[in-house]
Structures are given as structure tokens and as C-alpha cells.
mmCIF file of C-alpha atoms in Angstrom:
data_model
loop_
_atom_site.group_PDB
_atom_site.id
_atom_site.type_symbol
_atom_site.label_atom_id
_atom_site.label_comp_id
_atom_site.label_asym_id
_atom_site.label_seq_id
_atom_site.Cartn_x
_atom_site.Cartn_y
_atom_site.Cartn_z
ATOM 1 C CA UNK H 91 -179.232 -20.477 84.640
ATOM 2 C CA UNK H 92 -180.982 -19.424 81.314
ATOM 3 C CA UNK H 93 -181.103 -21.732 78.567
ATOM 4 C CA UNK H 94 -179.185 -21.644 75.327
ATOM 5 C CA UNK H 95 -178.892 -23.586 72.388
ATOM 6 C CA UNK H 96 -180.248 -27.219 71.307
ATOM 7 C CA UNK H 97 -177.847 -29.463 74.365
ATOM 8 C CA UNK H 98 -179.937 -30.660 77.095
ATOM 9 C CA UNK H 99 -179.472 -29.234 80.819
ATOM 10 C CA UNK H 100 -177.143 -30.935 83.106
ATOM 11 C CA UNK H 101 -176.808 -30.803 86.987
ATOM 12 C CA UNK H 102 -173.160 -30.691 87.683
ATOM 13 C CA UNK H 103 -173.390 -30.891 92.164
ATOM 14 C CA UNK H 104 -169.111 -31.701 92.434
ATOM 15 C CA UNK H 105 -166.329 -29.898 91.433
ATOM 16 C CA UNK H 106 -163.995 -31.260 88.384
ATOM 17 C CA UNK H 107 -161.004 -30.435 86.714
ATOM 18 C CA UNK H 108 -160.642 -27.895 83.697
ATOM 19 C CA UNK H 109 -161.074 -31.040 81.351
ATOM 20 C CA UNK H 110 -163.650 -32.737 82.507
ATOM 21 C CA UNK H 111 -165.769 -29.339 82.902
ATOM 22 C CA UNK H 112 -165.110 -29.237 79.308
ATOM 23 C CA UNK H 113 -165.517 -32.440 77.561
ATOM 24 C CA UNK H 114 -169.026 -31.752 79.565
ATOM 25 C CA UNK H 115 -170.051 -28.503 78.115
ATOM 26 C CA UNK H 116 -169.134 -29.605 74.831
ATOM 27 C CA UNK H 117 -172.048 -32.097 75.448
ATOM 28 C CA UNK H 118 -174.447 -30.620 77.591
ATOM 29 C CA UNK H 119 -176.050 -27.046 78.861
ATOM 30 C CA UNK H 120 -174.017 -27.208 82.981
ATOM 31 C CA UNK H 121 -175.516 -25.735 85.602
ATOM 32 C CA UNK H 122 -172.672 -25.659 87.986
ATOM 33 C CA UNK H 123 -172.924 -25.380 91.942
ATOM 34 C CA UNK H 124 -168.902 -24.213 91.928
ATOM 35 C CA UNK H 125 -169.010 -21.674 88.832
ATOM 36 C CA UNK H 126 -167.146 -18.980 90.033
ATOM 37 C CA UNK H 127 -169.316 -16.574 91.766
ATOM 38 C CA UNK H 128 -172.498 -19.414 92.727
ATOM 39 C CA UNK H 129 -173.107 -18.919 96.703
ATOM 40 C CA UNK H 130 -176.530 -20.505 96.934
ATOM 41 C CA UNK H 131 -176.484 -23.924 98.879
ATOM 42 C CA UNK H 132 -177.095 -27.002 97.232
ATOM 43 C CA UNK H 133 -180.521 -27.641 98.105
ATOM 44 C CA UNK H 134 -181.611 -24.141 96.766
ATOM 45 C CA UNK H 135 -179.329 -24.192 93.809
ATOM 46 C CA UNK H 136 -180.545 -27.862 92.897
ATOM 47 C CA UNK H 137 -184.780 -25.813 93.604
ATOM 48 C CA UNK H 138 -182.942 -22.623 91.159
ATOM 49 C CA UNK H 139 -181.939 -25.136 88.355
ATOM 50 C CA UNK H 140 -185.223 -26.636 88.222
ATOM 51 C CA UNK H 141 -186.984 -23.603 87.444
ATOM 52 C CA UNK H 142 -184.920 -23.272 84.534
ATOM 53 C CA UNK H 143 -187.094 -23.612 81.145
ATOM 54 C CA UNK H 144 -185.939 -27.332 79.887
ATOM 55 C CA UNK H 145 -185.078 -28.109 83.687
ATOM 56 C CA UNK H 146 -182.282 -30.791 83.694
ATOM 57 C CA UNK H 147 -183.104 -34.669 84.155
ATOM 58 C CA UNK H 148 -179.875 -36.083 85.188
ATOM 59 C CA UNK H 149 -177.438 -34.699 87.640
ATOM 60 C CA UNK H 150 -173.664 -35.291 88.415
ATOM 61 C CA UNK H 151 -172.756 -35.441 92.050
ATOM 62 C CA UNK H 152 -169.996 -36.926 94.338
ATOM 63 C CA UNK H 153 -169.954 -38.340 97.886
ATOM 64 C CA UNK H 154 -170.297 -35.055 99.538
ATOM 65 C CA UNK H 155 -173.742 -34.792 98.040
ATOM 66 C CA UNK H 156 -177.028 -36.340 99.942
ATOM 67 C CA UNK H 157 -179.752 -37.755 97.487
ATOM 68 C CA UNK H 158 -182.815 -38.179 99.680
ATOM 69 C CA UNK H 159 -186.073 -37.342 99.459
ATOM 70 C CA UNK H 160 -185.607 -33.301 100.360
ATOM 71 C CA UNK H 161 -183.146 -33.541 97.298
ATOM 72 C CA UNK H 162 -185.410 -35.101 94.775
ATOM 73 C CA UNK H 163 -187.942 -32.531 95.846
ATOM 74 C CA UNK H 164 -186.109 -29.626 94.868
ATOM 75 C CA UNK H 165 -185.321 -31.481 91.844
ATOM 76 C CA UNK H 166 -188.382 -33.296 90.344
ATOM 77 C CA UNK H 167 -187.341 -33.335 86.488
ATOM 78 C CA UNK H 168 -184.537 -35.273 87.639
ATOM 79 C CA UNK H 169 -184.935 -39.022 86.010
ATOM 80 C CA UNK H 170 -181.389 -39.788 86.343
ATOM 81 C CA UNK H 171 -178.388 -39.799 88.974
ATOM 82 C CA UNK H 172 -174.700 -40.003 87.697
ATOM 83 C CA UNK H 173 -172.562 -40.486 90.576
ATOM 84 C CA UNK H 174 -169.064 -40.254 90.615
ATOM 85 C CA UNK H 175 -168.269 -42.112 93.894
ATOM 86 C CA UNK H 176 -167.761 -45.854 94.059
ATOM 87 C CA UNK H 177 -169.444 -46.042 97.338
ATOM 88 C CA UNK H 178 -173.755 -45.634 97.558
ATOM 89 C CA UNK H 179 -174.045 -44.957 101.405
ATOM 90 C CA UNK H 180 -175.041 -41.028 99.943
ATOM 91 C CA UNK H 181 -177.897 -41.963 97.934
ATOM 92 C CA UNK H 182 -181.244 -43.381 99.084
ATOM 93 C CA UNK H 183 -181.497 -45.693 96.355
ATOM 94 C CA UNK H 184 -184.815 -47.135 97.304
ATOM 95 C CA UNK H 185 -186.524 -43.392 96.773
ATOM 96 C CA UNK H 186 -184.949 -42.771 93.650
ATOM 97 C CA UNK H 187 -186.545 -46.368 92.285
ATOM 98 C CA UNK H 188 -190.109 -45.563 93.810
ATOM 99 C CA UNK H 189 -190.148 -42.059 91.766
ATOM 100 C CA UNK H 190 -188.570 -43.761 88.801
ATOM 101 C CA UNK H 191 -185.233 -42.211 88.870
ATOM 102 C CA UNK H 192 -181.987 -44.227 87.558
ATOM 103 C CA UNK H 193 -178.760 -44.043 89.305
ATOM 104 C CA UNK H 194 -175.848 -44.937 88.144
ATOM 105 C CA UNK H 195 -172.111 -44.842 90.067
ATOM 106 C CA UNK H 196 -168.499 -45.105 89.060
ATOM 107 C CA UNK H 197 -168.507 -48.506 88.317
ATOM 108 C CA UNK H 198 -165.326 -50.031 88.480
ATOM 109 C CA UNK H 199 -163.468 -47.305 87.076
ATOM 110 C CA UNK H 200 -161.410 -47.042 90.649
ATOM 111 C CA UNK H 201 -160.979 -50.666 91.717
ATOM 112 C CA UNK H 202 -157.557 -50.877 90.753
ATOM 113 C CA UNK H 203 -156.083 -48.139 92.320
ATOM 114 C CA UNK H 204 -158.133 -49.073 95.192
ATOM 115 C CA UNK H 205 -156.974 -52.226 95.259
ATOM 116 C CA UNK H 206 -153.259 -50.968 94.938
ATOM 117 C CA UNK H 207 -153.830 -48.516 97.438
ATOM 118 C CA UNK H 208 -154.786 -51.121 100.000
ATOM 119 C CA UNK H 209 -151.872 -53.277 99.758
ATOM 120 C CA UNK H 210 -149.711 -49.899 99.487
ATOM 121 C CA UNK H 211 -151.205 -49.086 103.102
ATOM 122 C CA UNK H 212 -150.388 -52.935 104.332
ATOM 123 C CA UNK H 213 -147.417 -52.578 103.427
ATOM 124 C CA UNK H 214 -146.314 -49.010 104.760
ATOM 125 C CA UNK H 215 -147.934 -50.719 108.014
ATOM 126 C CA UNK H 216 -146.120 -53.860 108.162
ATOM 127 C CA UNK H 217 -142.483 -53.170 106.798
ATOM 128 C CA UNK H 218 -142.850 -49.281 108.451
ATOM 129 C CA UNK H 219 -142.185 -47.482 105.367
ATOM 130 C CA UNK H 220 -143.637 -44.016 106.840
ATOM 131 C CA UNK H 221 -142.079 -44.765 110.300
ATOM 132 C CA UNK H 222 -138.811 -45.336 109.239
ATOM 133 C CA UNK H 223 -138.357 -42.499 106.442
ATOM 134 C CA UNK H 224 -139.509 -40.030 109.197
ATOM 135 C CA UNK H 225 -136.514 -42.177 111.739
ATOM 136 C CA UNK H 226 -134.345 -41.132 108.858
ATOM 137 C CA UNK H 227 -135.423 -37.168 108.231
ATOM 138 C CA UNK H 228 -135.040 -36.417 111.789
ATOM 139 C CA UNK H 229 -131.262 -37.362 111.836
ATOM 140 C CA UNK H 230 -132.226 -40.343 114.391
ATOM 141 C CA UNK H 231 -130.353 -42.984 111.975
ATOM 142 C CA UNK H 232 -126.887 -42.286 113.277
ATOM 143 C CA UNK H 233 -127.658 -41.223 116.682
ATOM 144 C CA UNK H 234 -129.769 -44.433 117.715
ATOM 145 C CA UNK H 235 -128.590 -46.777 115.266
ATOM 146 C CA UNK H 236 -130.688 -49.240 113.435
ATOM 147 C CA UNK H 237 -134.662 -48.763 113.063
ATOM 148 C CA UNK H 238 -136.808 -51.838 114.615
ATOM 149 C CA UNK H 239 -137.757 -54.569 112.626
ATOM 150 C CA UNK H 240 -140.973 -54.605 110.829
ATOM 151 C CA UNK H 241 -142.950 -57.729 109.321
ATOM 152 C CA UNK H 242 -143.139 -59.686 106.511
ATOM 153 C CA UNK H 243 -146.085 -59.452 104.840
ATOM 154 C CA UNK H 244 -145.449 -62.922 102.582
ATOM 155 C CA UNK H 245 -147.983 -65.669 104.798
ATOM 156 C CA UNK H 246 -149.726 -63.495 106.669
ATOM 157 C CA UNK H 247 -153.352 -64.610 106.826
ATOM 158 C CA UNK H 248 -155.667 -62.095 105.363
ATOM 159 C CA UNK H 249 -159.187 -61.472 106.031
ATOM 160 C CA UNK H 250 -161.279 -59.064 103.436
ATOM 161 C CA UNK H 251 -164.414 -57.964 104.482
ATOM 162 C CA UNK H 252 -166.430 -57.348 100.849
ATOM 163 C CA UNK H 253 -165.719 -59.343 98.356
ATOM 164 C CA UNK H 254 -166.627 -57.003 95.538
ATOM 165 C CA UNK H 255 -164.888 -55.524 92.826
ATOM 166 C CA UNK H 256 -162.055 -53.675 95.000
ATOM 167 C CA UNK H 257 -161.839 -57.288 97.761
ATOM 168 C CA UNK H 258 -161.542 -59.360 94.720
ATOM 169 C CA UNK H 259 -158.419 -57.032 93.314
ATOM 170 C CA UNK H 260 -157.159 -56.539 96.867
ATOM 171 C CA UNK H 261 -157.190 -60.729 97.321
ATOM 172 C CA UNK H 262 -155.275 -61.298 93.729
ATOM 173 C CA UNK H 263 -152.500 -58.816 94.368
ATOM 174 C CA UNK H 264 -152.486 -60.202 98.333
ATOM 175 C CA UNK H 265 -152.368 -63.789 96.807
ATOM 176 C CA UNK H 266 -149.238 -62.805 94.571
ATOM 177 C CA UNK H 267 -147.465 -62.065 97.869
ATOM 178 C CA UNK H 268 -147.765 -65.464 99.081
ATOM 179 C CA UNK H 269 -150.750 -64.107 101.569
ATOM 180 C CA UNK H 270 -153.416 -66.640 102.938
ATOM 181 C CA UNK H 271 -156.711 -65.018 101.821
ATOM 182 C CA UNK H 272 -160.220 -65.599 103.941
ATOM 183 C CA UNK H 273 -163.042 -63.396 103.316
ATOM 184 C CA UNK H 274 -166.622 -62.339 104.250
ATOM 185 C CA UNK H 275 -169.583 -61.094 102.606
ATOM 186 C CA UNK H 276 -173.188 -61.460 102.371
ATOM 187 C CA UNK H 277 -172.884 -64.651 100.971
ATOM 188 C CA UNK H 278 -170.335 -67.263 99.978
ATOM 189 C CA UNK H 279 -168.653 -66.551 96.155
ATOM 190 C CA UNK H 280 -168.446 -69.820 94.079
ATOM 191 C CA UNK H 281 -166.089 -67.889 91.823
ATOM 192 C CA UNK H 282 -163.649 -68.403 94.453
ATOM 193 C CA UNK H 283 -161.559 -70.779 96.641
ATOM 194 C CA UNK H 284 -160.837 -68.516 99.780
ATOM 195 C CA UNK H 285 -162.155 -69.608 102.836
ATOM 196 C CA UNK H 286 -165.527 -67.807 103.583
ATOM 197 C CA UNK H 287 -166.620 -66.784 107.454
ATOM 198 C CA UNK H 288 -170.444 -65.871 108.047
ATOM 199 C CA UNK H 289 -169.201 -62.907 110.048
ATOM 200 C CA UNK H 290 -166.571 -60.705 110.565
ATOM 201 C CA UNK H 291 -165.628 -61.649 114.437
ATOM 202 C CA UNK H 292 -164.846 -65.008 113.340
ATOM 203 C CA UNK H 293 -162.896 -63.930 110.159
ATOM 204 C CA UNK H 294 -160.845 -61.773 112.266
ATOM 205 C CA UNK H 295 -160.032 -64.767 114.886
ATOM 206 C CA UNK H 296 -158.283 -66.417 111.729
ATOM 207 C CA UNK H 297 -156.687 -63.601 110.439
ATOM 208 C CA UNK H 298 -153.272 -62.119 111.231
ATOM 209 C CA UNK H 299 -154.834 -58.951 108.641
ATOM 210 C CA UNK H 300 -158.467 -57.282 108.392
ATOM 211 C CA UNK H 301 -159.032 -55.159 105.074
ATOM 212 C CA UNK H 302 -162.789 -53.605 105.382
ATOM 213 C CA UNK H 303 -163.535 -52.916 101.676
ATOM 214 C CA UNK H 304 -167.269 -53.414 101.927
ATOM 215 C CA UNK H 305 -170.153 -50.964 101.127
ATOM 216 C CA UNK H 306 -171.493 -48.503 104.013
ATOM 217 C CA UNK H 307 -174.860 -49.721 104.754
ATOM 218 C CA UNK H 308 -176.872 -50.204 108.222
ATOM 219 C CA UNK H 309 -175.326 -53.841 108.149
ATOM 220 C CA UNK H 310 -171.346 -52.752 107.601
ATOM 221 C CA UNK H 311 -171.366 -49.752 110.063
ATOM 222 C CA UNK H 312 -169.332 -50.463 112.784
ATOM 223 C CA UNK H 313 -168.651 -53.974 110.804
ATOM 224 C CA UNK H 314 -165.610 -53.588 112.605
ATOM 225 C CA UNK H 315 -166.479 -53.192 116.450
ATOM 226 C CA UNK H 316 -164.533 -53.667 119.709
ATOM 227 C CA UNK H 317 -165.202 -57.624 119.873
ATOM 228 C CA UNK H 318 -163.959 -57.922 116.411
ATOM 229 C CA UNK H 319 -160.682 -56.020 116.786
ATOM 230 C CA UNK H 320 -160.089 -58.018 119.940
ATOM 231 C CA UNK H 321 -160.773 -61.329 117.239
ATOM 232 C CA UNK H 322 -157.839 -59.682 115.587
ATOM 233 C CA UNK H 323 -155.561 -59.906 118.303
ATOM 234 C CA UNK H 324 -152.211 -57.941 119.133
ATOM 235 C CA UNK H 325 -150.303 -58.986 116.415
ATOM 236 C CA UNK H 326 -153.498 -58.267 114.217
ATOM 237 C CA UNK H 327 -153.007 -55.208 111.381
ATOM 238 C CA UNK H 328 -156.369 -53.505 109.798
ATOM 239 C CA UNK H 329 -156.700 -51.540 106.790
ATOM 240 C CA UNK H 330 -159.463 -49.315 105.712
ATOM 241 C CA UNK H 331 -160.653 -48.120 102.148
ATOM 242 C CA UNK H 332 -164.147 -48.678 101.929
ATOM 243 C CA UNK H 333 -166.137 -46.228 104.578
ATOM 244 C CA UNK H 334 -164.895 -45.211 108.309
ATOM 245 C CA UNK H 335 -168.080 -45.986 109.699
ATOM 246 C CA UNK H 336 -167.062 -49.181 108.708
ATOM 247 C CA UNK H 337 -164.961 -49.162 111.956
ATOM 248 C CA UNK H 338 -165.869 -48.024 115.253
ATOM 249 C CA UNK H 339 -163.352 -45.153 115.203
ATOM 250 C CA UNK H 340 -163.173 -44.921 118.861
ATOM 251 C CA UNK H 341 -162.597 -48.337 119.959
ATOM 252 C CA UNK H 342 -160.219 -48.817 117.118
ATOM 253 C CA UNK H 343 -158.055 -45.316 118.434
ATOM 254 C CA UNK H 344 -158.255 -47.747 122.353
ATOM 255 C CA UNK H 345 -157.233 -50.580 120.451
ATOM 256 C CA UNK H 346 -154.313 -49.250 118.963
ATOM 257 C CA UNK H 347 -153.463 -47.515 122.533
ATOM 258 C CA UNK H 348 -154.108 -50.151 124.741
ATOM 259 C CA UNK H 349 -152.022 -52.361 122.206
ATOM 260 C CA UNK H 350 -155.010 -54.141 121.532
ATOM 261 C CA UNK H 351 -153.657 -54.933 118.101
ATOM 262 C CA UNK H 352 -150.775 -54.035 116.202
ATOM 263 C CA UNK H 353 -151.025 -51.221 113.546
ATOM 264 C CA UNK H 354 -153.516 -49.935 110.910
ATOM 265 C CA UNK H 355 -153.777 -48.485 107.610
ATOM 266 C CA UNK H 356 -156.574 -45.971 107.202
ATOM 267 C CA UNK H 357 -157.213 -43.935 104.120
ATOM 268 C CA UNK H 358 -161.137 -43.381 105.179
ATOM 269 C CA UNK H 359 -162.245 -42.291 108.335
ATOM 270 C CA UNK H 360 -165.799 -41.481 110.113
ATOM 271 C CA UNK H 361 -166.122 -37.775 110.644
ATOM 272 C CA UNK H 362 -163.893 -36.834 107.020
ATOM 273 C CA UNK H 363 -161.997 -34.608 107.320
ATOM 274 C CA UNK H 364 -161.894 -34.979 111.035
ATOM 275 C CA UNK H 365 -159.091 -37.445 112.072
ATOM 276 C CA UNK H 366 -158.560 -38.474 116.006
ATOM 277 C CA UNK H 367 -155.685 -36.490 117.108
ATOM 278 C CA UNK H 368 -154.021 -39.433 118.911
ATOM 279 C CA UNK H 369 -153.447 -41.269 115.336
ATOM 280 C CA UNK H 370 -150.910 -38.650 114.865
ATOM 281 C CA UNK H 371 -148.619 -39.288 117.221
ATOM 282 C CA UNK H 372 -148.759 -43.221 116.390
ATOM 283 C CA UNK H 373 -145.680 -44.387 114.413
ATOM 284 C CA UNK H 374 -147.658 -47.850 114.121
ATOM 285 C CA UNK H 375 -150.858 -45.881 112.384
ATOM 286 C CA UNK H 376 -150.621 -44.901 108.561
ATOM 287 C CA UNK H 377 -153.105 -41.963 107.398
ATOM 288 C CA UNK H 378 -154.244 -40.696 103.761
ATOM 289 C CA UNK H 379 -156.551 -38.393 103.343
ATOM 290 C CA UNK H 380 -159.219 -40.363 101.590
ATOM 291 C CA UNK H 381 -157.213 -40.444 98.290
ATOM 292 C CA UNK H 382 -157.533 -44.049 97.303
ATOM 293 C CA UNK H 383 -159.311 -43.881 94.194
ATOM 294 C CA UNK H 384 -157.440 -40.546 92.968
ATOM 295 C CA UNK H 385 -154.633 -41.097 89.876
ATOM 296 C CA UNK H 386 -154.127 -39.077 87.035
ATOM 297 C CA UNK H 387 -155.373 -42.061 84.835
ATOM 298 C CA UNK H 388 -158.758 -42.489 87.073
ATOM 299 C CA UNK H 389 -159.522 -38.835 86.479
ATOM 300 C CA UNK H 390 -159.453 -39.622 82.975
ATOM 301 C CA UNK H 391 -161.367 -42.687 83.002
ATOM 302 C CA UNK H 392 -163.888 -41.161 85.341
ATOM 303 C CA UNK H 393 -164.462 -38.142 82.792
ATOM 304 C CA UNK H 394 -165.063 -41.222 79.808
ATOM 305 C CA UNK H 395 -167.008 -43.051 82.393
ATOM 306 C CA UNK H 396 -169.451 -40.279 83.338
ATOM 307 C CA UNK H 397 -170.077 -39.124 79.961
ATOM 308 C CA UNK H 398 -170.785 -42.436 78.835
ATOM 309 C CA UNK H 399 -173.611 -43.074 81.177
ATOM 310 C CA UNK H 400 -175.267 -39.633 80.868
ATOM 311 C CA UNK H 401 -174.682 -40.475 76.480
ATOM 312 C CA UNK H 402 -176.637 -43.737 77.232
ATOM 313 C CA UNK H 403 -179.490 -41.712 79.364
ATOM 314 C CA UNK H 404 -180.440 -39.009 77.162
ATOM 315 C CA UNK H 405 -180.169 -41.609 74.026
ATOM 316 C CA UNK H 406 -182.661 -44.073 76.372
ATOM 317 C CA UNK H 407 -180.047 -46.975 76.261
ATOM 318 C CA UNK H 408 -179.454 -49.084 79.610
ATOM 319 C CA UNK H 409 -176.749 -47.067 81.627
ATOM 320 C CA UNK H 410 -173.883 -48.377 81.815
ATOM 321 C CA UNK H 411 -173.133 -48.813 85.409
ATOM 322 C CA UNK H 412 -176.764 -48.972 86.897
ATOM 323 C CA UNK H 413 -177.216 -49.541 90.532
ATOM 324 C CA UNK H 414 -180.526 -50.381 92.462
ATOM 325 C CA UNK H 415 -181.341 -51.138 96.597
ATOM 326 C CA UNK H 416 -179.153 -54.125 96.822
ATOM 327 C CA UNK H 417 -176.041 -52.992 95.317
ATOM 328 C CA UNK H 418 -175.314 -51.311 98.431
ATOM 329 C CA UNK H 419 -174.643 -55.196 99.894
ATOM 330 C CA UNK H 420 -171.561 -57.246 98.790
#
């Protein structure tokens, strides 16, 4: 971790591609926790990097990395965090403003393939996409005839619970389907028409669909409970891509048993990469592996995005994607 040359240290706490690994070191002195051969943990590789002469002020990091108090110990040079996640539920934003430290996150560089994602996972649910391509592979087709109806997704009431920059795109491309859209957040939006609900029980009572696509905070976990799923009703579909402690996981794997409701998309779940077993066997149930945000062309924009806000940092211009105690509420 010695220092060289004239570019200013930077923390790099997530792994990236050849290119973005790069287009940083053509900017910046890394100090890499996955450089081939590092085996320290992070905590005592984030304590090793600060001992460095010139120790680094801003840091890269993804979801899998905590930013708490312990972390900003080992790190105290650190004036700025650059995260790469959409999501804030990993950083303690309130310590990082009392010790002065900016924080930025990916902005809305994902939204759209969020958003896309969303309705991609509604879809697969409704008109049984994975179902019936797996009816097919397994020679069923012309043994037991035709597969059994799914639904259309044109009317269907939808619920979305965050209203941010992913709900908004998830409501446009709903609305384009002919979809009903109601929503819930913290407060009512003036930008928009949709009916608003104070709270997500009641939003699922008038909704035939519930897409969670709200921030992970202590008032979204387990947004989605047992009373609210029963709101939904039998015929009722939900999809997940914000957090999966956004759900009760357990009462939603009894729901979809019991027939409780009806199906469920679920790129995110609560104990990643842990997924209940019993999803697997349930042709009603469509799984990702947390891969919403990822495209080729979000990679990209992700790389830009980054080195933008660590440009505007170390030049002492306003970041461009800052984010403070109550961004973590939509």
C-alpha cells in the first residue's frame, strides 16, 4: 500500500470489472481489498490503508460493505463515501454527517433497468413465462396437452410501495399497459395523479398487484407483513426489487403455500444469497438472483457515474449524487 506518484489515494472496498479498475487507476492511487493476493478483512485492510502516507479520503464500496461507526474508525481520513448501490440501508448516514463525511450513491444510474426489471418479473408471474418454458423443456407439451391459463396483466390494479425514482419508472411503464396505478410513500406526490394510501395494508386491499420498491429503513422492514399480504388477497401478485427485508420472508413463503395469494416476483430476498427452499419448487414463484440493476450499459454508466462524483470531491465541487439521513425515506 506504498504511495507513488502525484494521484491521490483511493479506497476501492467492491470488486469491478477490468474497465472500470482501469479508468480508476488512470485517475487515482487504488488500494484494492480484491487485488489478487489481499487476504486481510475489510475492517483491517480499511485500518492498513490508513496508515498509508497520504491516507485516502474517499472510498468506493458496494452493498456488501457496512459503513458504521467501527468502519469510520479504522478509516478516519475518510471525508467522502462513493457508493455504488442504489439502496442506503448499508451506511449509517447520520454518523458519516456528525464526523463531516459526504456520501454519495448511484444515483439514478439503475432506475431504468430497475424499473424494466420489475415489470419483466410481473409479467413472467402473471402470463407464466418461466412456468410454461420449463412445461415445454420437460417434454410435458404433448403428453398433457395445453399449459393453464395465466393473466392479463392490462387493468390490473397496481399498488407501488416507494414512489421514488425506480416507483415512478415502474408506474409509467405499468400505466402504458393499461394498469390502474395506486401508490404509497411517506407522503402524498403532487407531481402525480395516482391514488395515494397512508399505508401499505390499505394499498394492498385495493390492489390486485404489490411492487415494494421503497428504501430499507426501520420504517419499510417488514413493510410487507402477514396482515398486508392477506390485504392482497388470493388473487393478489407481489413483486420485490427494493430490499427483502422489505417483506416478511416467512409469512410471504405461508402465504404463497397456504394460497394466501397468488404468485410473486422476487429478485431481492432477506438472508442474500440464502433463498427459502420451498420457493423452488413453486411454479407460481419467479426468482433472480438480485440482478435488477445489472446491464452491460449500467456497468458503463456506473463506471462514468462513480468517477464523476469522486472528480467533483477531490476538485471540492458539490457531488453529484449526495445523500444525507432522510434520503433513506421515499
Amino acid at each position: 500500500m506504498s504511495a507513488a506518484g502525484g494521484k491521490p489515494h483511493v479506497l476501492l472496498l467492491r470488486p469491478v470489472d477490468a474497465a472500470f479498475a482501469a479508468a480508476l487507476r488512470d485517475r487515482y492511487r487504488v488500494l484494492d481489498l480484491y487485488a489478487p493476493g489481499q487476504t486481510l478483512p475489510v475492517l483491517a485492510f480499511v485500518a492498513a490503508a490508513a496508515a498509508v502516507p497520504e491516507p485516502p479520503r474517499a472510498t468506493v464500496i458496494w452493498a456488501g460493505v457496512r459503513v458504521d461507526a467501527s468502519f469510520l474508525d479504522a478509516a478516519p481520513s475518510l471525508r467522502c463515501v462513493v457508493s455504488t448501490a442504489a439502496g442506503l440501508d448499508h451506511i449509517d448516514l447520520a454518523e458519516c454527517a456528525r464526523r463531516g463525511v459526504a456520501v454519495a450513491n448511484s444515483g439514478e444510474v439503475y432506475s431504468t433497468d430497475v424499473a424494466d426489471h420489475a415489470v419483466g418479473l410481473l409479467l413472467d408471474v402473471l402470463r407464466r413465462v418461466s412456468a410454461s418454458e420449463q412445461y415445454v423443456r420437460r417434454g410435458s407439451w404433448p403428453a398433457q396437452g395445453d399449459y393453464p391459463l395465466g393473466s392479463k396483466l392490462g387493468g390490473k390494479r397496481v399498488g407501488i410501495i416507494g414512489l421514488g425514482n425506480i416507483g415512478s419508472r415502474i408506474a409509467k411503464r405499468l400505466q402504458a399497459f393499461g394498469c390502474i396505478i395506486h401508490y404509497n410513500s411517506r407522503k402524498p406526490k403532487d407531481s402525480v395523479s395516482y391514488k395515494y394510501f397512508p399505508n401499505a395494508h390499505d394499498l394492498a386491499a385495493e390492489s390486485d398487484v404489490l411492487v415494494v420498491a421503497c428504501a430499507l429503513n426501520k420504517a419499510t422492514q417488514h413493510i410487507v407483513n402477514k396482515d398486508v399480504l392477506e390485504a392482497l388477497g388470493k388473487d393478489g401478485v407481489v413483486v420485490n426489487i427494493g430490499r427483502g427485508a422489505n417483506i416478511d420472508e416467512e409469512e410471504l413463503v405461508i402465504a404463497l403455500r397456504e394460497g394466501k395469494i397468488a404468485g410473486a416476483g422476487l429478485d431481492v430476498f432477506e438472508h442474500e444469497p440464502k433463498v427459502p427452499a420451498e420457493l423452488f419448487s413453486m411454479d407460481n414463484v419467479v426468482l433472480s438472483p438480485h440482478v435488477a440493476v445489472f446491464t452491460e450499459e449500467s456497468r458503463s454508466d456506473l463506471c462514468l457515474h462513480t468517477i464523476g462524483n469522486l472528480e467533483a470531491f477531490f476538485s471540492g465541487q458539490p457531488l453529484l449524487t449526495p445523500v444525507h439521513a432522510d434520503s433513506l425515506v421515499q
